[in-house]
XYZ file of C-alpha atoms in Angstrom:
652
model
C 67.219 -58.092 -14.720
C 67.754 -57.543 -18.440
C 66.507 -54.155 -19.618
C 67.444 -54.951 -23.200
C 65.142 -57.955 -23.217
C 62.276 -55.797 -21.982
C 62.664 -52.789 -24.245
C 64.814 -53.666 -27.217
C 62.909 -56.610 -28.514
C 59.453 -56.207 -30.033
C 56.703 -57.715 -27.897
C 55.076 -60.989 -28.758
C 52.087 -60.220 -30.992
C 48.848 -61.215 -29.311
C 47.273 -64.278 -30.791
C 44.776 -66.916 -29.881
C 43.485 -66.626 -26.377
C 45.969 -63.893 -25.540
C 44.499 -61.589 -28.121
C 40.932 -62.137 -27.001
C 39.600 -62.018 -30.549
C 41.033 -64.586 -32.906
C 40.947 -63.726 -36.584
C 37.800 -65.110 -38.224
C 37.058 -65.778 -41.875
C 34.640 -63.218 -43.251
C 32.081 -64.165 -45.871
C 32.815 -62.689 -49.319
C 30.797 -59.652 -50.334
C 28.197 -60.648 -52.939
C 28.475 -59.092 -56.374
C 25.119 -57.344 -56.791
C 25.646 -56.645 -60.487
C 26.070 -60.355 -61.174
C 22.986 -61.094 -59.094
C 20.888 -58.619 -61.075
C 22.123 -60.045 -64.375
C 21.316 -63.573 -63.217
C 17.856 -62.444 -62.146
C 17.239 -60.812 -65.521
C 18.393 -63.910 -67.408
C 16.258 -66.331 -65.421
C 13.177 -64.123 -65.050
C 12.785 -61.974 -68.176
C 9.123 -61.173 -67.567
C 9.440 -58.885 -64.541
C 9.286 -61.618 -61.960
C 6.404 -63.664 -63.438
C 6.994 -67.409 -63.097
C 7.529 -69.329 -66.322
C 4.454 -71.065 -67.619
C 6.240 -74.089 -68.998
C 9.448 -75.985 -68.500
C 11.167 -78.065 -71.161
C 13.015 -81.283 -70.476
C 15.193 -83.412 -72.728
C 13.486 -86.783 -73.258
C 15.796 -88.768 -75.494
C 19.227 -87.898 -74.212
C 20.319 -86.584 -77.656
C 18.641 -83.217 -77.624
C 16.329 -83.929 -80.581
C 12.951 -84.489 -78.945
C 11.698 -81.942 -76.393
C 8.653 -82.317 -74.203
C 6.924 -79.362 -72.609
C 5.445 -79.735 -69.152
C 2.939 -77.050 -68.288
C 1.980 -76.343 -64.701
C -1.559 -75.029 -64.259
C -3.353 -74.128 -61.074
C -5.889 -76.830 -60.171
C -5.431 -78.682 -63.475
C -4.797 -82.413 -63.919
C -4.315 -82.272 -67.705
C -1.783 -84.595 -69.236
C 1.487 -83.249 -70.556
C 1.394 -82.171 -74.202
C 4.069 -82.842 -76.758
C 4.724 -79.623 -78.627
C 6.641 -81.144 -81.528
C 4.834 -84.479 -81.696
C 7.972 -86.453 -80.950
C 6.991 -88.043 -77.664
C 8.461 -91.503 -77.620
C 7.801 -92.148 -73.957
C 11.484 -92.217 -73.050
C 12.269 -91.218 -69.450
C 13.430 -87.661 -68.895
C 17.204 -87.348 -68.602
C 16.766 -84.209 -66.511
C 13.210 -83.936 -65.278
C 13.822 -80.461 -63.766
C 16.630 -77.871 -63.663
C 19.380 -79.164 -61.402
C 17.328 -82.329 -60.733
C 15.445 -80.340 -58.101
C 13.031 -82.808 -56.523
C 10.608 -80.066 -55.504
C 10.830 -77.887 -58.586
C 7.278 -78.619 -59.726
C 5.831 -78.804 -56.214
C 3.966 -75.611 -55.544
C 4.711 -74.252 -52.102
C 2.079 -71.528 -52.119
C -1.234 -70.919 -53.758
C 0.112 -68.267 -56.122
C 2.826 -70.512 -57.517
C 5.600 -67.991 -56.926
C 8.223 -70.395 -55.576
C 9.548 -73.320 -57.557
C 11.503 -75.831 -55.452
C 14.269 -75.437 -52.923
C 17.294 -75.923 -55.185
C 18.102 -79.418 -53.855
C 17.829 -82.829 -55.449
C 16.343 -85.808 -53.637
C 19.691 -87.167 -52.400
C 20.696 -83.813 -50.935
C 17.312 -83.450 -49.243
C 17.663 -86.877 -47.673
C 21.111 -86.032 -46.317
C 19.890 -82.748 -44.847
C 16.969 -84.528 -43.211
C 19.395 -86.993 -41.622
C 21.521 -84.125 -40.313
C 18.459 -82.368 -38.906
C 17.413 -85.524 -37.089
C 20.887 -85.893 -35.596
C 20.870 -82.268 -34.458
C 17.431 -82.681 -32.903
C 18.557 -85.790 -31.043
C 21.607 -84.015 -29.624
C 19.594 -80.918 -28.721
C 17.051 -83.051 -26.864
C 19.682 -84.700 -24.695
C 21.620 -81.479 -24.067
C 24.922 -83.270 -23.462
C 27.346 -85.679 -25.054
C 28.204 -89.048 -23.552
C 31.204 -91.308 -23.995
C 29.185 -93.902 -25.975
C 27.910 -91.089 -28.184
C 31.459 -89.919 -28.901
C 32.504 -93.472 -29.763
C 29.561 -93.862 -32.141
C 30.505 -90.658 -33.945
C 34.131 -91.701 -34.291
C 33.189 -95.170 -35.493
C 30.835 -93.585 -38.021
C 33.783 -91.534 -39.267
C 35.961 -94.633 -39.626
C 33.158 -96.373 -41.496
C 32.810 -93.417 -43.868
C 36.583 -93.391 -44.435
C 36.659 -97.107 -45.232
C 33.695 -96.863 -47.595
C 35.193 -93.922 -49.454
C 38.540 -95.687 -49.730
C 36.855 -98.840 -51.044
C 34.890 -96.997 -53.718
C 37.866 -94.913 -54.801
C 39.943 -98.060 -55.161
C 37.208 -99.886 -57.064
C 36.269 -96.993 -59.374
C 39.390 -94.805 -59.604
C 38.359 -93.183 -62.896
C 34.637 -92.739 -62.250
C 33.986 -89.971 -59.689
C 30.240 -90.491 -59.877
C 30.701 -93.794 -58.065
C 32.359 -92.330 -54.971
C 31.152 -88.726 -54.828
C 28.269 -89.592 -52.492
C 30.630 -91.391 -50.129
C 32.768 -88.268 -49.906
C 29.726 -86.189 -49.114
C 28.967 -88.647 -46.313
C 32.590 -88.439 -45.158
C 32.472 -84.643 -44.947
C 29.191 -84.915 -43.045
C 30.819 -87.288 -40.552
C 33.717 -84.862 -40.100
C 31.443 -81.884 -39.529
C 29.575 -83.861 -36.890
C 32.791 -83.912 -34.840
C 32.852 -80.132 -34.440
C 30.678 -80.440 -31.343
C 33.435 -82.351 -29.544
C 35.261 -79.067 -28.913
C 32.605 -78.263 -26.300
C 33.517 -81.399 -24.320
C 37.316 -81.706 -24.525
C 37.818 -83.489 -21.199
C 35.319 -86.153 -22.239
C 35.958 -86.552 -25.951
C 39.676 -85.907 -26.531
C 40.913 -88.939 -24.545
C 38.542 -91.107 -26.594
C 39.908 -89.564 -29.791
C 43.399 -90.615 -28.790
C 42.251 -94.053 -27.626
C 40.572 -94.822 -30.971
C 43.578 -93.503 -32.908
C 41.492 -90.853 -34.643
C 44.480 -88.453 -35.080
C 46.126 -90.975 -37.409
C 42.958 -91.228 -39.492
C 42.745 -87.443 -39.716
C 46.391 -87.285 -40.772
C 45.589 -89.618 -43.662
C 42.604 -87.484 -44.664
C 44.763 -84.351 -44.858
C 46.317 -85.905 -47.965
C 42.952 -86.827 -49.478
C 42.627 -86.267 -53.223
C 39.512 -84.163 -52.667
C 40.521 -80.844 -51.109
C 37.001 -80.439 -49.722
C 37.699 -83.405 -47.454
C 41.099 -82.124 -46.314
C 39.625 -78.664 -45.720
C 36.890 -80.205 -43.573
C 39.567 -81.945 -41.491
C 41.413 -78.651 -41.023
C 38.249 -76.883 -39.870
C 37.540 -79.615 -37.331
C 41.091 -79.511 -35.960
C 41.036 -75.722 -35.827
C 37.848 -75.838 -33.776
C 39.223 -78.486 -31.414
C 42.403 -76.513 -30.708
C 40.881 -73.042 -30.463
C 42.518 -71.459 -27.367
C 39.523 -69.184 -26.884
C 37.335 -72.185 -26.094
C 39.669 -73.111 -23.231
C 38.931 -69.789 -21.533
C 35.183 -70.204 -21.724
C 33.289 -71.162 -18.581
C 31.868 -74.589 -19.348
C 31.189 -75.807 -15.818
C 27.921 -77.446 -16.786
C 29.502 -79.238 -19.728
C 32.541 -80.427 -17.793
C 30.824 -81.531 -14.621
C 30.532 -78.258 -12.746
C 33.576 -78.727 -10.497
C 36.468 -76.338 -10.137
C 38.892 -78.687 -11.899
C 37.029 -78.513 -15.209
C 39.350 -75.939 -16.776
C 42.451 -77.886 -15.787
C 41.051 -81.087 -17.262
C 40.143 -79.305 -20.476
C 43.641 -77.886 -20.819
C 45.291 -81.200 -20.003
C 43.116 -83.080 -22.491
C 43.850 -80.502 -25.190
C 47.602 -80.704 -24.599
C 47.538 -84.484 -24.922
C 45.565 -84.188 -28.139
C 48.106 -81.691 -29.483
C 50.928 -84.101 -28.673
C 49.131 -86.894 -30.496
C 48.450 -84.727 -33.543
C 52.081 -83.617 -33.704
C 53.197 -87.236 -33.411
C 51.269 -88.139 -36.573
C 52.664 -85.170 -38.521
C 49.520 -83.052 -38.654
C 51.519 -79.797 -38.605
C 53.743 -80.764 -41.530
C 50.776 -82.087 -43.514
C 48.837 -78.873 -42.926
C 51.768 -76.784 -44.167
C 52.193 -78.954 -47.259
C 48.478 -78.554 -47.937
C 48.956 -74.828 -48.530
C 50.844 -75.492 -51.758
C 48.078 -77.521 -53.383
C 45.234 -75.100 -52.700
C 44.252 -72.796 -55.545
C 42.938 -69.525 -54.187
C 41.122 -68.821 -57.426
C 38.508 -71.161 -55.974
C 36.575 -69.588 -53.103
C 36.354 -72.771 -51.030
C 40.079 -73.423 -51.362
C 40.781 -69.805 -50.492
C 38.859 -70.436 -47.290
C 40.933 -73.580 -46.810
C 44.127 -71.494 -46.779
C 42.641 -69.248 -44.105
C 41.687 -72.207 -41.908
C 45.133 -73.813 -42.273
C 46.726 -70.591 -41.048
C 44.237 -70.557 -38.186
C 45.118 -74.150 -37.299
C 48.845 -73.344 -37.297
C 48.218 -70.334 -35.069
C 46.343 -72.544 -32.610
C 49.206 -75.038 -32.564
C 51.714 -72.244 -31.893
C 49.560 -70.730 -29.153
C 49.279 -74.065 -27.352
C 52.797 -75.353 -28.103
C 55.177 -72.523 -29.114
C 58.095 -74.930 -29.469
C 56.745 -76.222 -32.791
C 57.842 -72.909 -34.328
C 61.364 -74.350 -34.329
C 60.464 -76.865 -37.032
C 58.331 -74.371 -38.943
C 61.278 -71.957 -39.216
C 63.941 -74.533 -40.054
C 65.986 -73.740 -43.206
C 64.366 -76.685 -44.995
C 60.810 -75.680 -44.046
C 58.573 -74.107 -46.678
C 56.223 -72.083 -44.489
C 58.440 -68.994 -44.262
C 58.775 -68.666 -48.035
C 55.073 -69.300 -48.531
C 54.064 -66.592 -46.056
C 56.360 -63.979 -47.600
C 55.167 -64.876 -51.084
C 51.542 -64.713 -49.991
C 51.751 -61.352 -48.248
C 53.578 -59.950 -51.292
C 50.575 -60.644 -53.546
C 49.109 -57.147 -53.685
C 47.466 -57.290 -57.109
C 44.629 -59.635 -56.225
C 40.920 -58.904 -55.600
C 39.791 -57.640 -52.218
C 38.413 -61.080 -51.315
C 42.007 -62.332 -51.218
C 43.149 -59.763 -48.658
C 42.050 -61.834 -45.664
C 44.671 -64.479 -46.382
C 47.277 -61.828 -47.158
C 46.672 -60.067 -43.873
C 46.669 -63.380 -41.992
C 49.995 -64.368 -43.581
C 51.573 -61.162 -42.248
C 50.192 -61.809 -38.772
C 51.492 -65.385 -38.775
C 54.983 -64.361 -39.909
C 55.130 -61.621 -37.286
C 54.119 -64.141 -34.624
C 56.647 -66.763 -35.698
C 59.647 -64.421 -35.841
C 58.986 -62.910 -32.412
C 58.653 -66.146 -30.437
C 61.305 -66.693 -27.735
C 62.098 -70.269 -28.816
C 65.054 -72.062 -30.349
C 65.272 -71.805 -34.096
C 63.809 -68.316 -34.408
C 67.273 -66.866 -35.034
C 67.693 -69.318 -37.914
C 64.346 -68.242 -39.299
C 65.388 -64.597 -39.213
C 68.639 -65.430 -40.994
C 66.699 -67.385 -43.600
C 64.611 -64.285 -44.181
C 67.776 -62.444 -45.220
C 69.444 -65.284 -47.094
C 66.422 -65.951 -49.306
C 65.935 -62.301 -50.258
C 62.738 -61.790 -48.289
C 63.928 -58.559 -46.633
C 63.779 -56.795 -49.996
C 60.224 -58.070 -50.465
C 59.229 -56.646 -47.070
C 60.815 -53.278 -47.871
C 58.923 -53.187 -51.153
C 55.631 -53.720 -49.331
C 56.455 -51.042 -46.754
C 57.387 -48.528 -49.448
C 53.758 -48.434 -50.596
C 52.853 -46.707 -47.319
C 55.357 -43.907 -47.719
C 52.890 -41.543 -49.366
C 49.562 -43.038 -48.336
C 47.941 -44.320 -45.180
C 46.372 -47.776 -44.973
C 42.684 -47.941 -45.788
C 40.861 -49.380 -42.821
C 41.795 -51.128 -39.599
C 42.716 -54.440 -41.252
C 45.260 -52.876 -43.590
C 46.659 -50.779 -40.733
C 47.238 -53.960 -38.752
C 48.813 -55.507 -41.850
C 51.272 -52.605 -42.168
C 52.165 -52.813 -38.478
C 52.784 -56.549 -38.794
C 55.222 -55.970 -41.673
C 57.142 -53.433 -39.588
C 57.128 -55.848 -36.626
C 58.576 -58.578 -38.850
C 61.460 -56.284 -39.750
C 62.005 -55.175 -36.154
C 62.125 -58.771 -34.922
C 64.512 -59.805 -37.679
C 66.864 -56.839 -37.244
C 68.217 -58.392 -34.061
C 70.310 -60.594 -36.379
C 73.508 -59.054 -37.858
C 72.845 -60.739 -41.208
C 69.486 -59.034 -41.504
C 71.026 -55.670 -40.585
C 73.466 -55.950 -43.475
C 70.795 -56.939 -45.982
C 68.557 -54.160 -44.662
C 71.299 -51.593 -45.269
C 72.155 -52.971 -48.706
C 68.492 -52.848 -49.665
C 68.436 -49.114 -48.828
C 66.199 -49.703 -45.855
C 67.766 -46.805 -43.938
C 67.068 -44.406 -46.796
C 63.457 -45.599 -46.965
C 62.929 -45.097 -43.224
C 64.390 -41.573 -43.427
C 62.039 -40.718 -46.285
C 59.117 -41.955 -44.199
C 60.187 -39.714 -41.318
C 59.632 -36.728 -43.602
C 56.057 -37.725 -44.379
C 53.076 -37.053 -42.128
C 51.753 -40.586 -42.388
C 50.968 -43.451 -40.047
C 54.142 -45.179 -41.198
C 56.280 -42.424 -39.626
C 56.171 -43.760 -36.074
C 56.764 -47.312 -37.317
C 59.791 -46.120 -39.281
C 61.222 -44.592 -36.079
C 60.841 -47.939 -34.325
C 62.477 -49.799 -37.214
C 65.456 -47.431 -37.273
C 65.888 -47.942 -33.541
C 66.177 -51.709 -33.973
C 68.456 -51.344 -36.998
C 71.026 -49.103 -35.268
C 71.277 -51.027 -31.992
C 74.266 -53.046 -30.886
C 77.725 -53.700 -32.216
C 76.279 -55.008 -35.496
C 74.563 -51.639 -35.942
C 77.780 -49.593 -35.978
C 78.060 -49.653 -39.754
C 74.398 -48.738 -40.059
C 74.916 -45.752 -37.744
C 77.596 -44.453 -40.104
C 75.297 -45.036 -43.067
C 72.472 -43.219 -41.282
C 74.596 -40.082 -40.919
C 75.854 -40.340 -44.505
C 72.333 -40.391 -45.964
C 71.554 -37.157 -44.070
C 69.437 -38.886 -41.465
C 70.474 -36.475 -38.691
C 68.460 -33.605 -40.123
C 65.179 -35.483 -40.293
C 65.895 -37.193 -36.956
C 66.347 -33.951 -35.023
C 63.458 -32.298 -36.859
C 61.233 -35.103 -35.620
C 62.786 -35.018 -32.149
C 62.123 -31.287 -31.796
C 58.554 -31.705 -33.042
C 59.048 -29.351 -35.975
C 56.681 -29.806 -38.882
C 54.596 -32.312 -36.934
C 51.035 -32.780 -38.074
C 48.233 -31.769 -35.744
C 46.491 -35.016 -36.587
C 46.756 -37.940 -34.201
C 48.979 -39.766 -36.694
C 51.514 -36.931 -36.577
C 51.825 -36.662 -32.796
C 54.714 -38.446 -31.093
C 53.714 -40.886 -28.388
C 55.821 -41.780 -25.357
C 56.844 -44.943 -27.187
C 58.013 -43.050 -30.286
C 59.909 -40.556 -28.140
C 61.625 -43.455 -26.402
C 62.657 -44.897 -29.772
C 64.085 -41.507 -30.815
C 66.103 -41.341 -27.606
C 67.328 -44.876 -28.226
C 68.490 -43.896 -31.725
C 70.479 -40.977 -30.293
C 71.924 -43.305 -27.672
C 73.015 -45.795 -30.352
C 74.656 -43.041 -32.407
C 76.634 -41.743 -29.424
C 77.688 -45.287 -28.531
C 78.619 -46.538 -32.003
C 80.117 -43.587 -33.901
C 83.885 -43.567 -33.519
C 85.574 -40.732 -31.634
C 86.802 -37.859 -33.832
C 85.113 -39.410 -36.875
C 83.381 -36.968 -39.259
C 80.043 -38.625 -38.527
C 80.410 -38.137 -34.762
C 81.458 -34.513 -35.159
C 78.364 -33.885 -37.275
C 76.221 -35.450 -34.552
C 77.775 -33.320 -31.792
C 77.372 -30.169 -33.861
C 73.638 -30.837 -34.071
C 73.391 -30.676 -30.275
C 75.380 -27.443 -30.139
C 73.620 -25.505 -32.901
C 70.738 -23.091 -32.305
C 71.974 -22.209 -28.816
C 71.738 -25.798 -27.483
C 68.017 -26.127 -28.185
C 68.296 -29.933 -28.424
C 69.766 -30.037 -24.924
C 66.915 -27.862 -23.691
C 64.500 -30.352 -25.191
C 66.302 -33.190 -23.404
C 66.069 -31.380 -20.066
C 62.337 -30.844 -20.613
C 61.873 -34.527 -21.394
C 63.848 -35.420 -18.295
C 61.598 -33.327 -16.088
C 58.413 -34.751 -17.611
C 59.609 -38.340 -17.462
C 60.962 -38.093 -13.925
C 57.634 -36.712 -12.723
C 55.814 -39.606 -14.389
C 58.174 -42.208 -12.915
C 57.942 -40.820 -9.378
C 54.203 -40.155 -9.505
C 53.277 -43.060 -7.207
C 56.197 -43.100 -4.781
C 53.995 -42.169 -1.837
C 51.349 -44.821 -2.481
C 50.976 -47.623 0.039
C 50.970 -50.225 -2.717
C 54.471 -49.131 -3.724
C 55.702 -49.845 -0.217
C 54.492 -53.441 -0.471
C 56.540 -54.181 -3.606
C 59.944 -55.812 -3.438
C 62.950 -54.317 -5.219
C 62.437 -56.103 -8.536
C 58.705 -55.430 -8.621
C 59.284 -51.760 -7.841
C 61.824 -51.511 -10.648
C 59.423 -53.100 -13.125
C 56.687 -50.713 -12.040
C 58.989 -47.770 -12.703
C 59.852 -49.166 -16.109
C 56.153 -49.228 -16.900
C 55.991 -45.542 -15.987
C 58.862 -44.581 -18.318
C 62.078 -45.182 -16.375
C 63.884 -46.436 -19.481
C 63.240 -43.113 -21.243
C 64.687 -41.295 -18.232
C 67.765 -43.532 -18.345
C 68.262 -42.810 -22.047
C 67.934 -39.049 -21.512
C 70.558 -39.086 -18.764
C 72.802 -41.333 -20.869
C 72.726 -38.771 -23.698
C 73.249 -35.849 -21.302
C 76.244 -37.620 -19.750
C 77.812 -38.164 -23.164
C 77.321 -34.515 -24.137
C 78.769 -33.391 -20.798
C 81.904 -35.396 -21.545
C 82.164 -34.399 -25.216
C 81.697 -30.611 -25.129
C 82.610 -28.021 -22.492
C 79.924 -25.604 -23.630
C 77.315 -28.339 -23.469
C 78.472 -29.258 -19.958
C 77.986 -25.717 -18.691
C 74.589 -25.422 -20.369
C 73.364 -28.729 -18.934
C 74.564 -27.801 -15.446
C 72.765 -24.454 -15.666
C 69.487 -26.007 -16.849
C 69.622 -28.632 -14.102
C 70.277 -25.986 -11.440
C 67.156 -24.097 -12.523
C 65.161 -27.197 -11.598
C 67.043 -27.794 -8.331
C 68.860 -30.735 -9.889
C 72.520 -31.593 -10.343
C 74.800 -34.199 -11.845
C 74.161 -36.305 -8.728
C 70.633 -36.979 -9.987
C 71.992 -38.176 -13.332
C 74.577 -40.340 -11.557
C 71.839 -41.967 -9.476
C 69.783 -42.857 -12.563
C 72.772 -44.182 -14.530
C 73.944 -46.283 -11.585
C 70.565 -47.982 -11.372
C 70.661 -48.477 -15.147
C 74.094 -50.120 -14.953
C 73.146 -52.417 -12.091
C 70.115 -53.788 -13.925
C 71.676 -54.608 -17.281
C 71.380 -58.356 -17.717
C 74.317 -60.691 -17.590
C 75.381 -61.592 -21.124
C 72.239 -60.015 -22.557
C 73.544 -60.082 -26.103
C 76.617 -61.319 -27.871
C 77.611 -60.285 -31.365
C 80.213 -61.958 -33.546
C 82.977 -59.787 -34.894
C 84.297 -60.254 -38.401
C 87.299 -62.114 -37.005
C 84.993 -64.670 -35.409
C 85.332 -63.651 -31.751
C 82.366 -62.550 -29.683
C 81.583 -59.282 -27.959
C 79.471 -59.260 -24.826
C 77.353 -56.202 -25.523
C 75.968 -56.103 -21.991
C 79.468 -55.951 -20.540
C 80.441 -53.259 -23.038
C 77.423 -51.189 -22.040
C 78.212 -51.538 -18.344
C 81.773 -50.394 -19.006
C 80.567 -47.288 -20.851
C 78.167 -46.424 -18.025
C 80.926 -46.924 -15.473
C 83.191 -44.445 -17.280
C 80.399 -41.888 -17.660
C 79.534 -42.119 -13.958
C 83.170 -41.714 -12.937
C 83.524 -38.653 -15.148
C 80.407 -37.015 -13.700
C 81.651 -37.701 -10.179
C 84.953 -36.042 -11.035
C 83.105 -32.802 -11.799
C 81.807 -32.423 -8.238
């Protein structure tokens, strides 16, 4: 069992079905000042409807006819300027609203519905289709085929008109509206995956959708993305649709199997790559295209949730997604409406870099090689003196820290992190009573771990990190607010930092001597704190030893249960105590005395360290030395524990 894999690596961020609540696009907040100005411009007489409406009659703007609407009057229209040549109106009502002059109430307060005749006809067709589906209550295979054939017909018609009139959008705009309507009609198929998805594959619909992702009209490509996002939503797979899928127990399995086959087909036709390339051509200045970016990120998240292996191609050195995400989350000078995509970009990058799949290591290295670590540190620095405003920004900040923690498992990233003064920034954050403090502790823990962290441990001591580290460890100057209190997780990260320092700092080096002196000063108060933590943690770990359910667990399950209760913290405490016992005679006597007061001895520490040694994974981590050889860090750690145990046994 590999303890390092359980505790050293950041957990996979919840997403899709695992998270329970997938990120949804929020509607933009309306600008009330603009609304009031528009109302004042269009209704200058305190809400009274206009008595007359003018329309251009000759197409040149010279002759104007006034049409007056009167209650109960059939009078003919009057020409105010006498220039009524009988020419047809070029625009018979504002916006060509078919119902503008049709009074909808006896007081004449409402003028039209804002739609022209073509738009009204389309909406009526959609309403009829919805009514037909609602009446039947279910979708049939012939119905699915009709919808897909209608889509193919709309695609062919749009392609024909675009080819015939390439420079005249008015000739094919209606066909694109019909095409988008046909795409939106396919959203309902997500409720019947076992029925509809095999038909999609049979009729080669994924290939048609792949072609539409490159459509010249981004409204069409965005509609395709929304349909695909809905089809692949992992949350829908967890819903209980027994009635829709036949009511038998195998419905969920069939839904999942059908969805997986659809995913394979979509990947085969390059949907993932086309979706990523679509990000570059969307202009977020436009609200609809800004929504398109959000839905593309949602589609990619669904793909990753269902098929994590595709992250390998998304993080390849030649892929563009990584650079796009970093660039997008670095855009902090945009309006608030843009923040949704910024926050989503951070969540996606955090998800990608924490996946346990091939290629993730290359993605983390790319993060360092392309200078993105500096960009992440710049974003984090904004939270040194202020807390995030709201839950969404708090999650955004945590995602940025998680990106760094995931990436710091790579030696290349550690070096760039140190060169970018990341250690200094984390130490400054430890001094502040902000939410970022606990995240900075976690980041330092990941930065100092392993053989590749030896140089960073030296740098940490040189930038006076020991003072702020032990101040935090002792709880001095901690805020009484919830954000200033150390959790069990933060305490564990602090213990891990101390463990890394004792492991990595060379014997008799000035940095190690400074570390040891910190434990000795103030009458060994740091050792007293360690003994207190040991007592608290041991009580928490052994709290359920007498329960019957513990007796039913096998050895591995029991060990995992203890880890959940804080066993790793106990192992770190005893590891530090063992080092101090070996390094300083005065510390050894003080530790022995404090243990005796609690009816404990070095035998208890030996027992914990032996279990720790036996459960370190085989070849858990290997780090390349500068000469090119490899160091098995797991074997090195076992050797250190073996020597510490032998020394403690020699004291008996």
